[in-house]
Coordinates of C-alpha atoms and ligand atoms in Angstrom, one line a residue:
X4 CA 25.5 93.5 1.9
X5 CA 27.0 95.0 5.3
X6 CA 28.3 91.3 6.2
X7 CA 30.4 89.4 3.7
X8 CA 32.5 87.0 5.4
X9 CA 33.9 85.4 2.5
X10 CA 35.7 89.1 2.0
X11 CA 38.7 87.4 4.4
X12 CA 39.0 84.5 2.3
X13 CA 39.9 85.7 -0.8
X14 CA 43.3 84.9 -1.3
X15 CA 46.3 83.1 0.9
X16 CA 47.4 86.3 2.1
X17 CA 44.2 87.1 4.1
X18 CA 43.3 83.8 4.9
X19 CA 46.8 83.4 6.5
X20 CA 46.5 87.1 8.5
X21 CA 43.3 85.8 10.1
X22 CA 43.7 82.1 10.5
X23 CA 43.3 81.2 14.2
X24 CA 45.0 78.1 14.7
X25 CA 48.6 76.8 14.0
X26 CA 49.8 73.1 13.9
X27 CA 53.6 73.3 15.0
X28 CA 56.0 70.4 15.4
X29 CA 56.1 71.9 19.2
X30 CA 52.7 70.4 19.7
X31 CA 53.7 66.6 19.4
X32 CA 54.9 63.9 21.2
X33 CA 55.8 60.4 19.3
X34 CA 55.1 57.1 20.6
X35 CA 57.4 54.7 20.4
X36 CA 56.9 50.4 21.2
X37 CA 60.4 49.0 22.4
X38 CA 60.6 45.6 22.8
X39 CA 62.7 43.1 24.8
X40 CA 65.1 40.8 22.4
X41 CA 67.6 41.3 19.6
X42 CA 67.4 42.1 15.8
X43 CA 64.0 43.4 16.0
X44 CA 62.0 45.8 13.9
X45 CA 58.3 44.2 13.0
X46 CA 55.7 46.6 11.5
X47 CA 52.3 46.7 13.1
X48 CA 49.7 45.0 10.5
X49 CA 46.9 48.0 11.7
X50 CA 49.7 50.6 12.0
X51 CA 51.1 51.1 8.4
X52 CA 54.7 52.6 8.5
X53 CA 54.4 52.1 12.7
X54 CA 56.9 49.4 14.3
X55 CA 58.4 47.7 17.0
X56 CA 62.0 47.7 17.7
X57 CA 64.7 46.1 20.0
X58 CA 66.8 48.5 21.1
X59 CA 69.7 47.6 19.2
X60 CA 67.7 48.5 15.9
X61 CA 65.6 52.0 17.1
X62 CA 68.3 54.1 16.8
X63 CA 67.6 55.5 13.2
X64 CA 64.0 55.8 14.4
X65 CA 65.3 58.3 17.3
X66 CA 67.7 59.7 14.5
X67 CA 64.5 61.0 12.6
X68 CA 63.0 62.2 15.5
X69 CA 65.4 64.6 16.7
X70 CA 66.1 65.5 13.1
X71 CA 62.3 66.2 12.5
X72 CA 62.6 68.6 15.9
X73 CA 59.8 66.5 17.7
X74 CA 60.3 67.5 21.1
X75 CA 59.2 64.3 23.2
X76 CA 58.4 60.8 22.9
X77 CA 56.0 58.7 25.0
X78 CA 57.6 54.7 25.7
X79 CA 55.6 51.7 26.0
X80 CA 57.6 48.4 26.7
X81 CA 57.3 45.0 25.2
X82 CA 59.2 42.6 27.6
X83 CA 59.5 38.9 26.9
X84 CA 58.0 37.8 30.4
X85 CA 55.0 38.5 31.7
X86 CA 53.3 37.9 35.0
X87 CA 50.1 37.7 37.3
X88 CA 51.2 41.1 38.5
X89 CA 53.4 42.5 35.8
X90 CA 56.4 42.4 38.1
X91 CA 59.2 42.9 35.1
X92 CA 57.7 46.6 35.1
X93 CA 59.6 47.6 38.2
X94 CA 62.9 45.5 37.3
X95 CA 65.8 48.3 36.9
X96 CA 66.7 46.4 33.9
X97 CA 63.4 45.9 32.4
X98 CA 63.1 46.7 29.0
X99 CA 61.9 50.2 29.4
X100 CA 64.6 51.3 31.9
X101 CA 67.1 50.2 29.8
X102 CA 65.4 52.3 27.0
X103 CA 65.4 55.5 29.3
X104 CA 69.2 55.0 30.1
X105 CA 70.0 54.5 26.5
X106 CA 67.9 57.3 24.8
X107 CA 69.1 59.9 28.0
X108 CA 72.7 58.9 27.5
X109 CA 72.6 59.3 23.4
X110 CA 69.8 61.8 22.9
X111 CA 69.6 64.1 25.7
X112 CA 67.6 66.5 24.2
X113 CA 64.9 64.2 23.7
X114 CA 62.1 64.6 26.3
X115 CA 61.1 61.1 27.3
X116 CA 58.1 60.3 28.9
X117 CA 56.8 56.5 29.7
X118 CA 53.7 55.1 29.9
X119 CA 53.1 54.1 33.3
X120 CA 50.6 50.8 33.8
X121 CA 50.8 46.9 33.6
X122 CA 48.7 45.7 30.4
X123 CA 51.4 45.0 28.6
X124 CA 53.0 43.4 31.6
X125 CA 50.7 41.2 33.0
X126 CA 49.6 37.5 31.7
X127 CA 46.1 38.5 32.1
X128 CA 46.7 42.0 29.8
X129 CA 44.6 43.8 32.5
X130 CA 46.2 47.1 34.0
X131 CA 47.2 45.7 37.5
X132 CA 46.5 43.1 40.0
X133 CA 43.5 40.6 39.7
X134 CA 41.4 40.2 42.9
X135 CA 37.7 38.8 42.3
X136 CA 37.7 38.7 38.7
X137 CA 38.6 42.3 38.9
X138 CA 41.4 44.9 38.9
X139 CA 42.2 45.8 42.9
X140 CA 42.9 49.7 42.8
X141 CA 44.6 50.0 46.0
X142 CA 46.7 47.1 45.7
X143 CA 47.4 48.3 42.1
X144 CA 49.0 51.6 43.7
X145 CA 51.1 49.7 45.8
X146 CA 52.8 48.6 42.9
X147 CA 52.8 51.3 40.2
X148 CA 54.9 53.2 43.2
X149 CA 57.5 50.9 42.8
X150 CA 57.3 51.4 38.6
X151 CA 57.5 54.7 39.0
X152 CA 60.4 54.8 41.1
X153 CA 62.4 52.3 38.9
X154 CA 61.6 54.7 36.0
X155 CA 62.7 58.0 37.6
X156 CA 65.8 56.3 39.2
X157 CA 66.5 55.5 35.3
X158 CA 66.3 59.0 34.7
X159 CA 62.7 59.3 33.0
X160 CA 61.8 63.4 32.2
X161 CA 58.1 62.6 32.7
X162 CA 55.9 60.0 34.0
X163 CA 51.8 59.1 32.3
X164 CA 49.9 57.1 34.2
X165 CA 47.1 55.5 32.4
X166 CA 46.0 52.7 34.5
X167 CA 42.9 54.9 35.9
X168 CA 43.1 53.7 39.1
X169 CA 41.5 55.8 41.3
X170 CA 44.2 58.2 43.5
X171 CA 47.2 57.3 41.6
X172 CA 48.7 61.1 40.9
X173 CA 48.4 61.5 44.3
X174 CA 50.1 58.1 45.1
X175 CA 52.9 59.0 42.5
X176 CA 53.4 62.5 43.7
X177 CA 53.7 61.7 47.4
X178 CA 56.7 58.5 46.3
X179 CA 58.2 60.7 43.6
X180 CA 59.0 63.7 46.3
X181 CA 59.9 61.1 48.8
X182 CA 62.3 59.7 46.7
X183 CA 63.7 62.9 45.7
X184 CA 62.1 64.0 42.7
X185 CA 60.4 66.7 43.6
X186 CA 60.9 67.9 40.0
X187 CA 59.6 65.1 38.1
X188 CA 56.1 66.3 36.3
X189 CA 52.9 63.9 35.7
X190 CA 50.8 63.7 32.6
X191 CA 47.6 62.3 34.2
X192 CA 45.8 59.8 31.1
X193 CA 42.8 62.2 33.6
X194 CA 40.1 61.7 31.1
X195 CA 40.5 58.0 29.7
X196 CA 37.4 56.4 28.1
X197 CA 37.0 52.2 27.6
X198 CA 37.5 53.1 24.2
X199 CA 37.3 50.3 20.8
X200 CA 39.6 52.6 19.3
X201 CA 42.5 51.2 21.2
X202 CA 42.6 48.3 18.9
X203 CA 45.2 48.3 16.9
X204 CA 47.6 49.4 20.1
X205 CA 46.2 46.3 21.9
X206 CA 48.2 44.5 18.9
X207 CA 51.4 46.4 19.0
X208 CA 51.9 46.5 22.4
X209 CA 50.8 42.8 23.0
X210 CA 48.3 44.1 26.0
X211 CA 44.6 43.2 25.0
X212 CA 43.2 41.5 27.8
X213 CA 42.5 37.6 28.3
X214 CA 39.3 38.0 29.6
X215 CA 36.4 40.6 30.4
X216 CA 37.2 44.4 29.6
X217 CA 38.0 47.5 30.5
X218 CA 34.8 49.0 31.5
X219 CA 35.4 48.8 35.6
X220 CA 38.5 50.9 35.6
X221 CA 38.3 53.2 32.0
X222 CA 35.6 55.6 31.7
X223 CA 31.9 55.2 30.1
X224 CA 32.2 57.2 26.5
X225 CA 28.7 58.2 27.4
X226 CA 29.9 60.4 30.0
X227 CA 30.8 64.0 29.7
X228 CA 30.5 65.6 33.4
X229 CA 32.4 62.8 35.2
X230 CA 35.3 63.5 32.8
X231 CA 35.5 67.0 34.7
X232 CA 35.6 65.3 37.6
X233 CA 38.2 62.6 37.0
X234 CA 40.2 66.0 35.5
X235 CA 39.3 67.9 38.6
X236 CA 40.5 64.7 40.9
X237 CA 43.6 64.6 39.0
X238 CA 44.3 68.5 39.3
X239 CA 44.0 68.3 42.7
X240 CA 46.4 65.7 43.6
X241 CA 48.9 67.3 41.7
X242 CA 48.9 66.1 38.1
X243 CA 51.2 68.7 36.3
X244 CA 49.2 67.9 32.8
X245 CA 45.7 66.4 31.9
X246 CA 44.8 64.3 29.0
X247 CA 42.0 63.4 27.3
X248 CA 42.2 60.1 25.3
X249 CA 40.6 59.3 22.8
X250 CA 41.0 62.3 20.5
X251 CA 38.7 62.9 17.8
X252 CA 35.8 61.3 19.2
X253 CA 36.3 63.3 22.1
X254 CA 36.8 66.4 21.1
X255 CA 34.6 68.1 23.3
X256 CA 35.8 66.5 26.6
X257 CA 39.2 68.6 25.0
X258 CA 37.5 72.0 25.0
X259 CA 36.0 71.0 28.3
X260 CA 39.1 70.5 30.4
X261 CA 40.6 73.5 28.4
X262 CA 37.6 76.1 29.9
X263 CA 37.9 74.8 32.9
X264 CA 41.7 74.3 33.8
X265 CA 44.7 76.6 33.4
X266 CA 47.1 73.6 33.3
X267 CA 48.5 71.9 29.9
X268 CA 46.3 70.1 28.1
X269 CA 46.9 66.7 26.5
X270 CA 45.2 64.6 23.7
X271 CA 45.8 61.3 22.7
X272 CA 45.0 60.8 18.8
X273 CA 44.9 57.1 19.3
X274 CA 46.1 53.3 17.3
X275 CA 41.7 53.1 15.9
X276 CA 42.2 56.7 14.5
X277 CA 45.4 56.3 13.1
X278 CA 44.1 53.0 11.5
X279 CA 41.3 54.7 10.1
X280 CA 42.9 57.1 8.1
X281 CA 45.7 54.8 7.0
X282 CA 43.2 52.3 5.6
X283 CA 41.0 55.1 3.9
X284 CA 43.9 56.3 2.4
X285 CA 45.5 53.3 1.2
X286 CA 41.9 52.4 -0.6
X287 CA 42.0 55.9 -2.4
X288 CA 38.9 56.7 -0.6
X289 CA 40.3 60.5 1.3
X290 CA 43.6 62.0 1.0
X291 CA 45.2 60.7 3.8
X292 CA 47.4 63.7 4.5
X293 CA 44.9 65.8 4.6
X294 CA 42.6 64.3 6.4
X295 CA 45.7 63.7 8.8
X296 CA 46.4 67.4 8.8
X297 CA 42.4 68.3 10.0
X298 CA 42.6 66.0 12.4
X299 CA 45.9 67.6 14.3
X300 CA 44.3 70.7 13.8
X301 CA 40.7 69.8 15.2
X302 CA 42.5 69.1 18.2
X303 CA 44.5 71.4 18.8
X304 CA 41.6 74.5 17.9
X305 CA 39.6 71.8 20.7
X306 CA 41.8 73.1 23.1
X307 CA 44.8 70.7 23.3
X308 CA 48.2 72.3 24.0
X309 CA 49.9 69.0 23.4
X310 CA 48.9 65.7 20.4
X311 CA 50.4 62.7 20.9
X312 CA 49.9 60.7 17.6
X313 CA 51.6 58.1 15.6
X314 CA 51.8 61.1 13.2
X315 CA 53.9 62.7 14.8
X316 CA 56.8 62.4 11.9
X317 CA 54.4 62.6 8.9
X318 CA 53.0 65.7 10.1
X319 CA 56.5 67.4 11.0
X320 CA 57.3 66.5 7.7
X321 CA 54.4 68.9 6.0
X322 CA 54.5 71.5 8.5
X323 CA 58.7 72.2 7.7
X324 CA 57.9 72.2 4.4
X325 CA 55.0 75.1 4.7
X326 CA 57.5 77.5 6.1
Ligands
PBG409 C1 47.9 51.0 28.4 C2 47.6 52.2 27.4 C3 46.6 51.9 26.2 C4 46.5 52.9 25.4 C5 47.4 53.9 25.7 N1 48.2 53.1 26.9 C6 45.7 50.4 25.2 C7 44.6 50.5 27.0 O1 44.2 51.2 27.4 O2 44.0 49.2 26.5 C8 46.0 52.8 24.0 C9 47.0 53.9 22.8 C10 46.8 53.5 21.4 O3 45.4 53.2 21.1 O4 47.1 54.5 20.6 N2 46.9 51.2 29.6

């Protein structure tokens, strides 16, 4: 037989030599939930191993992230008070602003990215200002500028707006430039679907909408061409990195972006994807570690340069042992 593909699978040596995709700790960003208050370290029931921390308890988590050489973290704040507009998002002494200053002071090499949104900060749980029972796009943009400037002034390394308002990237780029933050990059949650896979996160961040859902601003999971349109707008508006979210059910979209843009592509391996692996592994129905590594590998193979994942620490440990 002329063609035998099994010839290059006969031993680990040759498999290593022809392996096309390799995961590395350099690919990972680890999300952190930081809650306002003291002495808080609460495990999130639907996300085993992931906790909410108050700043006075977070150091051991950050030590571990740095020891494992994970390059970056993505911060989510859980404020002690919420209101209609989410005004805490631009309080210079808000929980995120404090967290940025704390991390940059004590862990200067750790790359700090903030999620820029309102849903954890609004009493109704939506990602902006409500007018006539829906999120008002342009009124929300005006508040986003305040939030982003306060993150920048606190010393953040990169901002990642996740609210899916039209014109977000352009608005943020302009306000950052006008305030002298010309070198502060933006990672767009460019192609973000209205997904049931965010369920556990909404418990973790206390951000479930109290009425309706997010389908007037997040994307319809049925749409692929629209994803390219979203990414094109973010690209044109000056996003430095384009993200697809969730990851595992949207590998085709990651590949679309990889094939169409030269910018770095990120994907967000979201809470529900994490919870499913953990739950099945707990029941003994799958090998959790192997499924984790295979899932992360598939995201990279699909074209992601950056993988935002709750598995970052566990995967980094496995990768360091493989060396
Ligand atoms: C905030 C935001 C969400 C997630 C990241 N940023 C929730 C949502 O859009 O409802 C989800 C992350 C995850 O599920 O892990 N807008």
